[in-house]
CSV table of C-alpha atoms in Angstrom, one decimal:
chain,number,residue,atom,x,y,z
T,1,MET,CA,0.0,0.0,0.0
T,2,THR,CA,2.7,2.5,1.0
T,3,ALA,CA,4.7,1.5,-2.1
T,4,HIS,CA,1.7,2.4,-4.2
T,5,ALA,CA,1.3,5.7,-2.5
T,6,THR,CA,4.9,6.8,-3.2
T,7,ARG,CA,5.5,5.2,-6.6
T,8,HIS,CA,2.7,6.8,-8.5
T,9,ALA,CA,5.2,9.3,-10.0
T,10,THR,CA,7.0,6.5,-11.9
T,11,GLN,CA,3.9,4.5,-12.9
T,12,ASP,CA,1.0,4.9,-15.2
T,13,HIS,CA,-2.0,2.9,-16.3
T,14,ASP,CA,-2.8,1.5,-19.7
T,15,ARG,CA,-6.4,1.6,-21.1
T,16,THR,CA,-7.3,-1.6,-19.4
T,17,GLY,CA,-6.4,-0.2,-16.0
T,18,LYS,CA,-3.3,-2.3,-15.7
T,19,THR,CA,-0.3,-0.6,-14.0
T,20,VAL,CA,2.6,-0.2,-16.3
T,21,ASP,CA,6.1,1.1,-15.7
T,22,THR,CA,6.6,4.4,-17.6
T,23,GLU,CA,10.1,5.1,-16.3
T,24,THR,CA,12.6,5.6,-19.2
T,25,GLU,CA,16.3,6.4,-19.3
T,26,SER,CA,15.5,10.1,-19.5
T,27,THR,CA,12.9,10.0,-16.7
T,28,ARG,CA,14.6,7.6,-14.3
T,29,PRO,CA,15.3,9.3,-11.0
T,30,ALA,CA,18.8,10.1,-9.9
T,31,ASP,CA,20.3,8.2,-6.9
T,32,GLY,CA,19.2,10.9,-4.4
T,33,GLU,CA,15.6,10.8,-5.7
T,34,ARG,CA,15.6,7.0,-5.7
T,35,MET,CA,16.8,7.0,-2.1
T,36,ARG,CA,14.0,9.5,-1.2
T,37,ARG,CA,11.4,7.2,-2.7
T,38,TRP,CA,12.7,4.1,-0.9
T,39,ARG,CA,12.8,6.0,2.3
T,40,MET,CA,9.1,6.9,1.9
T,41,VAL,CA,8.3,3.2,1.3
T,42,LEU,CA,10.5,1.5,3.9
T,43,GLY,CA,10.7,4.0,6.8
T,44,ALA,CA,13.5,5.9,8.6
T,45,GLU,CA,15.5,2.9,9.7
T,46,SER,CA,16.0,1.6,6.2
T,47,THR,CA,18.0,4.1,4.2
T,48,GLY,CA,19.3,6.9,6.5
T,49,CYS,CA,17.8,9.4,4.2
T,50,THR,CA,16.3,12.5,5.8
T,51,LEU,CA,13.0,13.9,4.6
T,52,THR,CA,11.9,17.6,4.8
T,53,GLY,CA,8.9,19.6,4.0
T,54,GLN,CA,5.9,17.9,2.5
T,55,ASP,CA,7.8,14.6,2.3
T,56,ALA,CA,8.2,14.6,6.0
T,57,ALA,CA,4.5,15.3,6.5
T,58,MET,CA,3.6,12.5,4.2
T,59,ASP,CA,5.9,10.2,6.0
T,60,GLY,CA,4.4,11.2,9.3
T,61,ALA,CA,0.9,10.3,8.0
T,62,LEU,CA,2.2,6.9,6.9
T,63,ASN,CA,4.1,6.3,10.1
T,64,ALA,CA,1.0,7.1,12.2
T,65,LEU,CA,-0.8,4.1,10.6
T,66,TYR,CA,2.0,1.7,9.6
T,67,GLY,CA,4.6,2.5,12.3
T,68,GLY,CA,5.4,0.4,15.4
T,69,GLY,CA,2.7,2.1,17.5
T,70,GLY,CA,-0.1,1.2,15.1
T,71,GLY,CA,-1.0,-2.4,15.4
T,72,ARG,CA,0.7,-5.1,13.3
T,73,LYS,CA,3.2,-3.9,10.8
T,74,PRO,CA,3.0,-4.5,7.1
T,75,GLY,CA,6.0,-6.0,5.3
T,76,GLY,CA,8.6,-3.4,4.5
T,77,ARG,CA,7.5,-0.7,6.8
T,78,GLY,CA,7.9,-0.6,10.6
T,79,GLY,CA,10.7,-1.6,12.9
T,80,GLY,CA,11.3,-1.7,16.6
T,81,GLY,CA,12.1,2.0,16.9
T,82,ARG,CA,8.7,3.2,15.7
T,83,SER,CA,6.4,4.6,18.4
T,84,ALA,CA,4.0,6.8,16.4
T,85,GLY,CA,0.3,5.9,16.2
T,86,LEU,CA,-3.2,7.4,16.0
T,87,GLY,CA,-4.2,6.2,19.5
T,88,ALA,CA,-7.8,6.6,20.4
T,89,SER,CA,-8.0,10.4,20.3
T,90,ALA,CA,-10.8,11.7,18.0
T,91,PRO,CA,-9.0,15.0,17.4
T,92,SER,CA,-5.8,13.3,16.3
T,93,VAL,CA,-7.6,10.9,14.0
T,94,ALA,CA,-9.6,13.8,12.5
T,95,ARG,CA,-6.3,15.7,11.8
T,96,TRP,CA,-4.8,12.5,10.3
T,97,LEU,CA,-7.8,12.0,8.0
T,98,GLY,CA,-7.4,15.6,6.8
T,99,ASP,CA,-3.7,15.0,6.2
T,100,ILE,CA,-4.0,11.9,4.1
T,101,ARG,CA,-6.6,13.6,1.9
T,102,THR,CA,-4.2,16.4,1.4
T,103,TYR,CA,-1.2,14.3,0.5
T,104,PHE,CA,-2.6,11.2,-1.3
T,105,PRO,CA,-5.1,10.6,-4.2
T,106,SER,CA,-8.6,9.4,-3.3
T,107,SER,CA,-8.0,5.8,-4.1
T,108,VAL,CA,-5.0,5.6,-1.7
T,109,VAL,CA,-7.0,7.5,1.0
T,110,GLN,CA,-9.7,4.9,0.9
T,111,VAL,CA,-7.2,2.0,1.3
T,112,MET,CA,-5.5,3.8,4.2
T,113,GLN,CA,-8.9,4.4,5.9
T,114,ARG,CA,-9.7,0.8,5.7
T,115,ASP,CA,-6.3,-0.2,7.1
T,116,ALA,CA,-6.8,2.3,9.9
T,117,ILE,CA,-10.2,0.7,10.8
T,118,ASP,CA,-8.8,-2.8,10.6
T,119,ARG,CA,-5.4,-2.3,12.3
T,120,LEU,CA,-6.2,0.3,14.9
T,121,GLY,CA,-9.7,-0.6,15.9
T,122,LEU,CA,-11.1,2.8,15.0
T,123,SER,CA,-14.6,1.6,14.3
T,124,ALA,CA,-15.9,3.1,17.5
T,125,LEU,CA,-14.7,6.6,16.4
T,126,LEU,CA,-16.9,6.4,13.3
T,127,LEU,CA,-19.8,6.7,15.7
T,128,GLU,CA,-18.9,10.3,16.2
T,129,PRO,CA,-20.3,12.9,13.6
T,130,GLU,CA,-17.0,14.8,13.2
T,131,MET,CA,-15.3,11.6,12.2
T,132,LEU,CA,-17.8,10.8,9.5
T,133,GLU,CA,-17.5,14.3,8.1
T,134,ALA,CA,-13.8,13.8,7.7
T,135,VAL,CA,-13.6,10.4,6.0
T,136,GLU,CA,-13.6,9.7,2.3
T,137,ALA,CA,-16.8,7.9,1.6
T,138,ASP,CA,-16.8,4.7,-0.4
T,139,VAL,CA,-18.6,1.3,-0.6
T,140,HIS,CA,-16.3,-0.2,2.1
T,141,LEU,CA,-17.0,2.6,4.5
T,142,VAL,CA,-20.7,2.2,4.0
T,143,GLY,CA,-20.3,-1.5,4.9
T,144,THR,CA,-18.6,-0.6,8.1
T,145,LEU,CA,-21.3,1.9,9.0
T,146,LEU,CA,-24.0,-0.6,8.4
T,147,SER,CA,-22.2,-3.1,10.7
T,148,LEU,CA,-22.2,-0.4,13.4
T,149,ASN,CA,-25.8,0.7,12.8
T,150,LYS,CA,-27.3,-0.8,15.9
T,151,ALA,CA,-24.7,0.7,18.1
T,152,MET,CA,-24.9,4.1,16.5
T,153,PRO,CA,-26.2,7.0,18.7
T,154,GLU,CA,-29.0,9.1,17.4
T,155,THR,CA,-26.7,12.2,17.1
T,156,THR,CA,-24.6,10.3,14.6
T,157,LYS,CA,-27.3,8.6,12.5
T,158,GLU,CA,-28.2,11.6,10.3
T,159,THR,CA,-24.5,12.2,9.5
T,160,ALA,CA,-24.1,8.5,8.7
T,161,ARG,CA,-27.2,8.6,6.4
T,162,ALA,CA,-25.7,11.6,4.6
T,163,VAL,CA,-22.4,9.6,4.0
T,164,VAL,CA,-24.3,6.6,2.8
T,165,ARG,CA,-26.5,8.8,0.6
T,166,LYS,CA,-23.5,10.3,-1.1
T,167,VAL,CA,-22.1,6.8,-2.0
T,168,VAL,CA,-25.5,5.5,-3.1
T,169,ASP,CA,-26.2,8.6,-5.3
T,170,ASP,CA,-22.7,8.2,-6.9
T,171,LEU,CA,-23.4,4.5,-7.6
T,172,GLU,CA,-26.9,5.2,-9.1
T,173,LYS,CA,-25.4,7.8,-11.4
T,174,ARG,CA,-22.8,5.3,-12.6
T,175,LEU,CA,-25.1,2.2,-12.9
T,176,GLU,CA,-28.6,3.3,-13.6
T,177,SER,CA,-28.7,4.4,-17.2
T,178,ARG,CA,-26.9,1.3,-18.6
T,179,THR,CA,-29.0,-1.0,-16.4
T,180,ARG,CA,-32.3,0.5,-17.6
T,181,ALA,CA,-31.2,0.5,-21.2
T,182,THR,CA,-29.9,-3.1,-21.2
T,183,LEU,CA,-32.9,-4.5,-19.4
T,184,THR,CA,-35.5,-2.6,-21.4
T,185,GLY,CA,-34.0,-4.0,-24.6
T,186,ALA,CA,-34.0,-7.5,-23.1
T,187,LEU,CA,-37.6,-7.2,-21.9
T,188,ASP,CA,-38.7,-6.0,-25.4
T,189,ARG,CA,-36.9,-8.8,-27.1
T,190,SER,CA,-38.3,-11.4,-24.7
T,191,ALA,CA,-41.9,-10.4,-25.6
T,192,ARG,CA,-41.9,-11.8,-29.1
T,193,ILE,CA,-45.0,-11.9,-31.2
T,194,SER,CA,-46.0,-14.1,-34.2
T,195,ARG,CA,-47.7,-11.4,-36.3
T,196,PRO,CA,-45.3,-8.4,-36.1
T,197,ARG,CA,-45.5,-5.2,-38.1
T,198,HIS,CA,-42.8,-4.9,-40.7
T,199,ARG,CA,-40.7,-2.6,-38.5
T,200,ASP,CA,-41.0,-5.0,-35.5
T,201,ILE,CA,-39.7,-8.1,-37.3
T,202,ASP,CA,-36.7,-9.8,-35.8
T,203,TRP,CA,-35.1,-10.8,-39.1
T,204,ASP,CA,-32.2,-12.8,-37.5
T,205,ARG,CA,-34.6,-15.1,-35.7
T,206,THR,CA,-37.1,-15.2,-38.5
T,207,ILE,CA,-34.5,-16.4,-41.0
T,208,ARG,CA,-33.2,-19.1,-38.7
T,209,ALA,CA,-36.7,-20.3,-37.9
T,210,ASN,CA,-37.5,-20.7,-41.7
T,211,LEU,CA,-34.2,-22.2,-43.0
T,212,LYS,CA,-36.1,-25.4,-43.7
T,213,ASN,CA,-38.1,-23.4,-46.3
T,214,TYR,CA,-35.0,-22.5,-48.3
T,215,LEU,CA,-35.8,-22.7,-52.1
T,216,THR,CA,-33.3,-22.8,-54.9
T,217,ILE,CA,-34.2,-20.7,-58.0
T,218,PRO,CA,-32.6,-21.7,-61.3
T,219,GLY,CA,-30.6,-18.9,-62.9
T,220,THR,CA,-31.8,-17.4,-66.2
T,221,ASP,CA,-29.8,-17.1,-69.4
T,222,GLY,CA,-27.2,-19.5,-68.1
T,223,GLY,CA,-26.6,-17.4,-64.9
T,224,PRO,CA,-25.9,-19.0,-61.5
T,225,ASP,CA,-28.7,-20.4,-59.3
T,226,THR,CA,-30.0,-18.2,-56.5
T,227,GLY,CA,-31.8,-19.1,-53.3
T,228,THR,CA,-34.3,-17.6,-51.0
T,229,VAL,CA,-36.0,-18.3,-47.7
T,230,VAL,CA,-39.7,-18.4,-47.7
T,231,PRO,CA,-40.8,-16.9,-44.3
T,232,GLU,CA,-43.8,-18.9,-43.3
T,233,ARG,CA,-43.5,-17.8,-39.7
T,234,LEU,CA,-42.5,-14.3,-38.7
T,235,ILE,CA,-40.9,-13.6,-35.4
T,236,GLY,CA,-41.1,-10.0,-34.0
T,237,TYR,CA,-40.2,-7.9,-31.0
T,238,GLY,CA,-43.1,-7.2,-28.7
T,239,ARG,CA,-44.1,-3.6,-28.6
T,240,ALA,CA,-43.4,-1.8,-25.4
T,241,SER,CA,-46.2,-1.9,-22.8
T,242,GLN,CA,-46.7,-0.8,-19.2
T,243,SER,CA,-47.7,-4.3,-18.0
T,244,VAL,CA,-45.4,-6.4,-15.8
T,245,LYS,CA,-43.4,-8.8,-18.0
T,246,LYS,CA,-41.0,-10.4,-15.5
T,247,ASP,CA,-40.8,-10.9,-11.7
T,248,VAL,CA,-37.3,-10.5,-10.1
T,249,ILE,CA,-36.4,-11.7,-6.6
T,250,LEU,CA,-33.1,-10.5,-5.2
T,251,CYS,CA,-32.1,-12.8,-2.3
T,252,ILE,CA,-29.1,-11.3,-0.5
T,253,ASP,CA,-26.9,-12.8,2.2
T,254,GLN,CA,-26.2,-10.1,4.8
T,255,SER,CA,-23.4,-11.9,6.6
T,256,GLY,CA,-20.5,-9.6,7.4
T,257,SER,CA,-18.3,-10.8,4.5
T,258,MET,CA,-21.0,-9.7,2.0
T,259,ALA,CA,-21.0,-6.0,2.9
T,260,ALA,CA,-20.0,-4.6,-0.5
T,261,SER,CA,-22.5,-7.0,-2.3
T,262,VAL,CA,-25.3,-5.8,0.0
T,263,VAL,CA,-24.6,-2.1,-1.0
T,264,TYR,CA,-24.5,-2.8,-4.7
T,265,ALA,CA,-27.5,-5.1,-4.6
T,266,SER,CA,-29.6,-2.5,-2.8
T,267,VAL,CA,-28.8,0.1,-5.5
T,268,PHE,CA,-29.6,-2.3,-8.3
T,269,GLY,CA,-32.8,-3.3,-6.5
T,270,ALA,CA,-33.9,0.3,-6.4
T,271,VAL,CA,-33.1,0.7,-10.1
T,272,LEU,CA,-35.0,-2.5,-11.0
T,273,ALA,CA,-38.0,-1.5,-8.9
T,274,SER,CA,-38.2,1.8,-10.8
T,275,MET,CA,-38.9,-0.1,-14.0
T,276,ARG,CA,-42.7,-0.6,-14.5
T,277,THR,CA,-42.3,-3.8,-16.6
T,278,LEU,CA,-40.5,-5.5,-13.7
T,279,ALA,CA,-42.0,-6.5,-10.4
T,280,THR,CA,-39.0,-6.6,-8.0
T,281,ARG,CA,-38.7,-8.1,-4.6
T,282,LEU,CA,-35.7,-7.7,-2.3
T,283,VAL,CA,-35.1,-10.2,0.5
T,284,VAL,CA,-32.1,-10.1,2.9
T,285,PHE,CA,-31.2,-12.9,5.3
T,286,ASP,CA,-28.9,-14.3,7.9
T,287,THR,CA,-30.5,-16.9,10.1
T,288,ALA,CA,-33.7,-14.9,9.8
T,289,VAL,CA,-35.4,-13.5,6.6
T,290,VAL,CA,-36.4,-9.9,6.1
T,291,ASP,CA,-38.4,-8.7,3.1
T,292,LEU,CA,-37.4,-5.1,2.3
T,293,THR,CA,-39.5,-4.7,-0.8
T,294,ASP,CA,-41.6,-1.9,0.6
T,295,GLN,CA,-38.4,0.2,1.0
T,296,LEU,CA,-37.1,-0.2,-2.5
T,297,ASP,CA,-37.9,3.3,-3.5
T,298,ASP,CA,-34.9,4.5,-1.4
T,299,PRO,CA,-31.8,2.2,-1.3
T,300,VAL,CA,-30.5,4.1,1.8
T,301,ASP,CA,-33.6,2.9,3.7
T,302,VAL,CA,-32.9,-0.6,2.4
T,303,LEU,CA,-29.3,-0.5,3.6
T,304,PHE,CA,-30.2,0.7,7.1
T,305,GLY,CA,-32.8,-2.0,7.2
T,306,THR,CA,-30.1,-4.7,6.9
T,307,GLN,CA,-28.1,-6.0,9.8
T,308,LEU,CA,-24.6,-7.2,8.7
T,309,GLY,CA,-23.2,-10.1,10.5
T,310,GLY,CA,-24.6,-13.2,12.1
T,311,GLY,CA,-25.1,-16.7,10.7
T,312,THR,CA,-26.5,-17.9,7.4
T,313,ASP,CA,-29.6,-20.0,6.6
T,314,ILE,CA,-29.9,-20.0,2.8
T,315,ASN,CA,-32.5,-22.8,2.8
T,316,ARG,CA,-34.9,-20.7,4.9
T,317,ALA,CA,-34.4,-17.7,2.6
T,318,LEU,CA,-35.0,-19.7,-0.5
T,319,ALA,CA,-38.1,-21.2,1.1
T,320,TYR,CA,-39.5,-17.7,1.6
T,321,CYS,CA,-38.6,-16.6,-2.0
T,322,GLN,CA,-40.2,-19.8,-3.4
T,323,SER,CA,-43.4,-19.0,-1.5
T,324,LYS,CA,-43.6,-15.7,-3.4
T,325,ILE,CA,-43.3,-17.1,-6.9
T,326,THR,CA,-46.6,-17.0,-8.8
T,327,ARG,CA,-45.4,-17.0,-12.4
T,328,PRO,CA,-42.4,-19.4,-12.5
T,329,ALA,CA,-41.8,-19.2,-16.3
T,330,ASP,CA,-41.6,-15.4,-15.9
T,331,THR,CA,-39.5,-15.2,-12.7
T,332,VAL,CA,-35.8,-14.6,-12.2
T,333,VAL,CA,-34.4,-15.4,-8.8
T,334,VAL,CA,-30.9,-14.0,-8.0
T,335,LEU,CA,-29.2,-15.5,-4.9
T,336,ILE,CA,-26.2,-13.4,-3.8
T,337,SER,CA,-24.3,-15.4,-1.3
T,338,ASP,CA,-20.9,-16.9,-0.5
T,339,LEU,CA,-22.8,-20.2,0.0
T,340,TYR,CA,-21.5,-20.9,3.5
T,341,GLU,CA,-24.8,-22.6,4.6
T,342,GLY,CA,-25.7,-22.9,8.2
T,343,GLY,CA,-29.1,-24.4,7.4
T,344,ILE,CA,-30.1,-27.7,5.7
T,345,ARG,CA,-27.8,-28.2,2.7
T,346,ASP,CA,-29.9,-30.9,1.0
T,347,GLU,CA,-33.1,-29.0,1.4
T,348,MET,CA,-31.5,-25.9,-0.1
T,349,LEU,CA,-30.4,-27.8,-3.2
T,350,LYS,CA,-33.8,-29.5,-3.5
T,351,ARG,CA,-35.5,-26.0,-3.5
T,352,VAL,CA,-33.2,-24.8,-6.3
T,353,ALA,CA,-33.9,-27.9,-8.3
T,354,ALA,CA,-37.6,-27.5,-7.8
T,355,MET,CA,-37.6,-23.8,-8.9
T,356,LYS,CA,-35.6,-24.6,-12.0
T,357,ALA,CA,-37.9,-27.5,-12.9
T,358,SER,CA,-40.9,-25.1,-12.7
T,359,GLY,CA,-39.3,-22.7,-15.2
T,360,VAL,CA,-37.7,-20.2,-12.8
T,361,GLN,CA,-34.4,-18.7,-14.1
T,362,PHE,CA,-32.1,-19.1,-11.1
T,363,VAL,CA,-28.8,-17.1,-10.9
T,364,THR,CA,-26.2,-17.6,-8.1
T,365,LEU,CA,-23.7,-14.8,-7.5
T,366,LEU,CA,-20.9,-15.5,-5.1
T,367,ALA,CA,-20.3,-11.7,-4.8
T,368,LEU,CA,-21.6,-8.5,-6.5
T,369,SER,CA,-18.6,-6.2,-6.1
T,370,ASP,CA,-15.3,-5.1,-7.5
T,371,GLU,CA,-13.2,-6.7,-4.8
T,372,GLY,CA,-11.8,-9.6,-6.9
T,373,ALA,CA,-12.1,-13.3,-6.3
T,374,PRO,CA,-14.3,-14.0,-3.2
T,375,ALA,CA,-14.1,-16.7,-0.6
T,376,TYR,CA,-17.0,-19.2,-0.9
T,377,ASP,CA,-18.1,-22.7,-0.3
T,378,HIS,CA,-16.7,-24.7,-3.2
T,379,GLU,CA,-18.7,-27.8,-2.5
T,380,HIS,CA,-22.0,-26.0,-2.5
T,381,ALA,CA,-21.0,-24.0,-5.6
T,382,ALA,CA,-20.2,-27.3,-7.5
T,383,ALA,CA,-23.5,-28.8,-6.4
T,384,LEU,CA,-25.5,-25.8,-7.7
T,385,GLY,CA,-23.5,-26.0,-11.0
T,386,ALA,CA,-24.5,-29.6,-11.3
T,387,LEU,CA,-28.1,-28.5,-11.1
T,388,GLY,CA,-27.6,-26.0,-14.0
T,389,ALA,CA,-27.3,-23.0,-11.7
T,390,PRO,CA,-23.5,-22.1,-12.0
T,391,ALA,CA,-22.2,-20.0,-9.2
T,392,PHE,CA,-19.8,-17.2,-10.0
T,393,ALA,CA,-18.7,-13.7,-8.9
T,394,CYS,CA,-20.0,-10.7,-10.8
T,395,THR,CA,-18.8,-7.1,-11.0
T,396,PRO,CA,-21.4,-4.3,-10.9
T,397,ASP,CA,-20.7,-3.4,-14.5
T,398,LEU,CA,-21.5,-6.9,-15.6
T,399,PHE,CA,-24.7,-7.3,-13.6
T,400,PRO,CA,-27.0,-5.7,-16.2
T,401,ASP,CA,-25.8,-8.2,-18.8
T,402,ILE,CA,-26.4,-11.1,-16.4
T,403,MET,CA,-29.9,-9.9,-15.8
T,404,ALA,CA,-30.6,-9.4,-19.5
T,405,ALA,CA,-29.5,-12.9,-20.3
T,406,ALA,CA,-31.7,-14.4,-17.5
T,407,ILE,CA,-34.7,-12.4,-18.7
T,408,GLU,CA,-34.2,-13.6,-22.3
T,409,LYS,CA,-33.4,-17.1,-21.1
T,410,ARG,CA,-30.0,-17.1,-22.8
T,411,PRO,CA,-26.8,-18.6,-21.5
T,412,LEU,CA,-25.4,-16.4,-18.8
T,413,PRO,CA,-22.2,-14.4,-19.7
T,414,ILE,CA,-20.1,-16.0,-17.0
T,415,PRO,CA,-16.7,-14.4,-16.7
T,416,ASP,CA,-13.7,-16.8,-16.9
T,417,LYS,CA,-16.1,-19.6,-17.4
T,418,GLU,CA,-13.3,-22.2,-17.4
T,419,ALA,CA,-12.4,-21.3,-13.9
T,420,GLN,CA,-15.8,-21.6,-12.4
T,421,PRO,CA,-16.7,-24.5,-10.1
């Protein structure tokens, strides 16, 4: 982390986001500059290099978190002589939060904040309004606030809601337009009619459906033969209507490890609920099941209705979802869980098999986040895959495509399919 914070001057990113080394012979730092950078990465005991000015202030901010006084030390930075730390003083933490926002880019600030919460046990300080006003808001901070929700004093809740609102609004701006466009197209394509108007004909499907009616026409005046397809059956897109076309049930595991997934799923739930052609239900669970559908008009209310942590009973949650299905052939159930089941495993699998047999499109997401490969129960994932419900992780950007495929009953666009259980 500290290496990233101090090396950004010699690195860049290609168009895919991959970090690439842009240092050339002409831009390579001199020995003194190289020593300064290593000093920033490794700490005072490593190089003997002295820092001044802003470099010293940056090093102080890093030392407060990663020095010997701040919990366990990361590799490369620390040492027995370190004694700095943030302690438990709210004013000192507030100053430190301001310092790191001054010296480091937002992405690094967010990492350092998470490290501070994990290493130094600063979660309790987030219950103070002045702390929340100083932090850089992101999905991970929202997850931490939700886990503290029940312990949060009334004086802090409004500030916490404002922090969560900012993150949710940013996510909606990023995700809503593409989600609506993708799913609207999928819903229109799924409502196909057999007597379409000319402008509504789906020519690709019409041609494929009528290939058996291919006729060869002999050429004239010695010319080559030609062929044509006689379209006995036309397939068209259904015209847009305000009636509900599909039912969607989002079933979300709210155990502590699923915090980021809960945040994203709540935002997507609100977007789906705003589409009149979808009837969306949102269910969260641990060992109990809570239906938050009536709060879907505001994802912040949904998030504060969750209770991160506790056990997991997927079977009970799926039993509840199954009881709410009235149109199996027009229903998509999305289970978002790491599949660490505390309930009855065999019953859980039987419910999934029964839903699929009735015509339900069943999707299992091990995570809905940008956090990379999640931890999950491989045995349960493999069992679901054997039932035709492959379990895989999904990024927020891919989620609209997953839902569109489920609505149209197409194969799901599973990332890295070969690596899936």
